[in-house]
Short mmCIF file of C-alpha atoms and ligand atoms in Angstrom, two decimals:
data_model
loop_
_atom_site.label_atom_id
_atom_site.label_comp_id
_atom_site.label_asym_id
_atom_site.label_seq_id
_atom_site.Cartn_x
_atom_site.Cartn_y
_atom_site.Cartn_z
CA MET A 1 -132.77 58.07 101.61
CA GLY A 2 -130.07 55.41 101.65
CA LEU A 3 -130.79 51.88 101.63
CA ARG A 4 -132.48 50.65 105.00
CA TYR A 5 -132.51 47.22 106.79
CA LEU A 6 -135.87 45.77 107.91
CA SER A 7 -136.94 47.86 110.68
CA LYS A 8 -135.92 46.16 114.11
CA PHE A 9 -134.09 42.89 112.48
CA VAL A 10 -130.67 45.01 113.11
CA THR A 11 -128.33 42.96 115.28
CA LEU A 12 -125.96 45.74 116.16
CA GLU A 13 -125.33 46.43 119.81
CA LEU A 14 -123.11 49.05 121.73
CA ASP A 15 -122.22 48.90 125.34
CA GLU A 16 -121.70 52.38 126.14
CA GLU A 17 -119.88 51.42 129.50
CA LYS A 18 -116.92 49.95 127.33
CA CYS A 19 -117.01 52.50 124.72
CA THR A 20 -113.86 55.27 125.17
CA GLY A 21 -115.58 57.57 122.70
CA CYS A 22 -112.32 57.34 120.31
CA GLY A 23 -115.05 57.95 117.08
CA LEU A 24 -113.30 55.32 115.19
CA CYS A 25 -116.88 53.73 114.70
CA LEU A 26 -117.86 57.14 112.99
CA GLU A 27 -115.14 56.91 110.60
CA VAL A 28 -115.54 53.58 109.48
CA CYS A 29 -119.28 53.08 109.09
CA PRO A 30 -120.63 53.54 105.73
CA HIS A 31 -124.01 54.44 106.62
CA GLY A 32 -123.63 57.16 109.56
CA VAL A 33 -125.41 55.05 112.25
CA PHE A 34 -123.07 56.57 115.21
CA SER A 35 -123.00 59.70 116.82
CA LEU A 36 -120.55 60.86 119.33
CA GLY A 37 -121.70 62.97 122.34
CA ALA A 38 -121.11 62.64 126.31
CA GLY A 39 -117.88 60.73 125.99
CA HIS A 40 -119.14 58.06 124.16
CA SER A 41 -120.70 56.75 120.71
CA SER A 42 -124.27 56.40 120.29
CA ILE A 43 -126.45 54.27 117.65
CA GLN A 44 -127.98 57.21 115.79
CA ASP A 45 -129.97 55.50 113.19
CA ARG A 46 -130.02 51.57 113.91
CA ASP A 47 -132.09 50.71 110.57
CA ALA A 48 -129.40 52.17 108.51
CA CYS A 49 -127.14 49.48 109.60
CA MET A 50 -126.54 47.21 107.12
CA GLU A 51 -124.54 44.72 109.04
CA CYS A 52 -121.11 45.08 107.32
CA GLY A 53 -119.24 44.43 110.56
CA GLY A 54 -116.59 47.06 109.77
CA CYS A 55 -117.27 49.03 113.26
CA ALA A 56 -117.15 45.96 115.54
CA LEU A 57 -113.96 44.81 113.77
CA ASN A 58 -112.13 48.10 114.56
CA CYS A 59 -113.50 49.05 117.52
CA PRO A 60 -110.42 49.05 120.13
CA SER A 61 -112.52 48.52 123.08
CA GLY A 62 -114.86 45.75 122.07
CA ALA A 63 -117.77 47.66 122.80
CA LEU A 64 -119.66 46.87 119.67
CA ARG A 65 -121.24 43.28 118.55
CA VAL A 66 -123.18 42.74 115.39
CA ARG A 67 -124.04 39.66 113.39
CA ALA A 68 -121.89 40.63 110.40
CA GLY A 69 -122.88 39.07 106.81
CA VAL A 70 -126.69 38.04 108.22
CA GLY A 71 -128.39 40.74 106.16
CA CYS A 72 -132.00 41.29 105.27
CA ALA A 73 -131.71 38.74 102.39
CA TYR A 74 -131.66 35.95 105.10
CA ALA A 75 -134.19 37.33 106.86
CA ILE A 76 -136.84 37.18 103.68
CA PHE A 77 -135.59 34.06 102.64
CA LEU A 78 -135.94 32.64 105.85
CA GLY A 79 -139.71 34.43 106.19
CA ARG A 80 -140.53 32.79 102.65
CA LEU A 81 -139.23 29.17 104.12
CA ARG A 82 -141.16 29.65 107.17
CA GLY A 83 -144.29 31.66 105.56
CA THR A 84 -144.02 34.13 108.05
CA GLU A 85 -142.67 37.67 107.97
CA PRO A 86 -139.06 38.33 107.27
CA CYS A 87 -137.27 36.82 110.33
CA CYS A 88 -133.71 36.52 111.13
CA GLY A 89 -133.89 33.59 113.70
S1 LIG B 1 -114.71 52.60 117.98
FE1 LIG B 1 -115.73 51.66 119.71
S2 LIG B 1 -114.85 52.77 121.76
FE2 LIG B 1 -114.56 54.01 119.69
S3 LIG B 1 -116.53 55.35 119.58
FE3 LIG B 1 -116.87 53.54 118.57
S4 LIG B 1 -117.81 52.30 119.92
FE4 LIG B 1 -116.58 53.83 121.24
S1 LIG B 2 -122.02 46.71 111.08
FE1 LIG B 2 -121.29 48.16 109.43
S2 LIG B 2 -123.08 49.59 108.78
FE2 LIG B 2 -123.80 48.60 110.60
S3 LIG B 2 -123.05 50.21 112.03
FE3 LIG B 2 -121.21 48.76 111.75
S4 LIG B 2 -119.78 49.76 110.27
FE4 LIG B 2 -122.19 50.80 110.30
#
């Protein structure tokens, strides 16, 4: 298994209404997060996303959003500061 992000902390969002199914996000994503079917992309493996931002940067339809560069290190740091579980916000 490849690197995994902290479960449920990934900020990746896909607006299927805006997606044209060009498939660019599948080519760009280094972690195989997306799959293509029914005319649009879908998030197949959300927790594999490392929030590099490549998909959102390259999507020609503006269908993808992700808080690039946040990463799980930030969540762990914030959790330690607050004495809580890892948390991004
Ligand atoms: S790059 Fe954007 S428009 Fe193209 S398949 Fe992915 S989400 Fe859809
Ligand atoms: S942010 Fe990076 S790792 Fe996450 S889905 Fe987009 S391209 Fe893949």
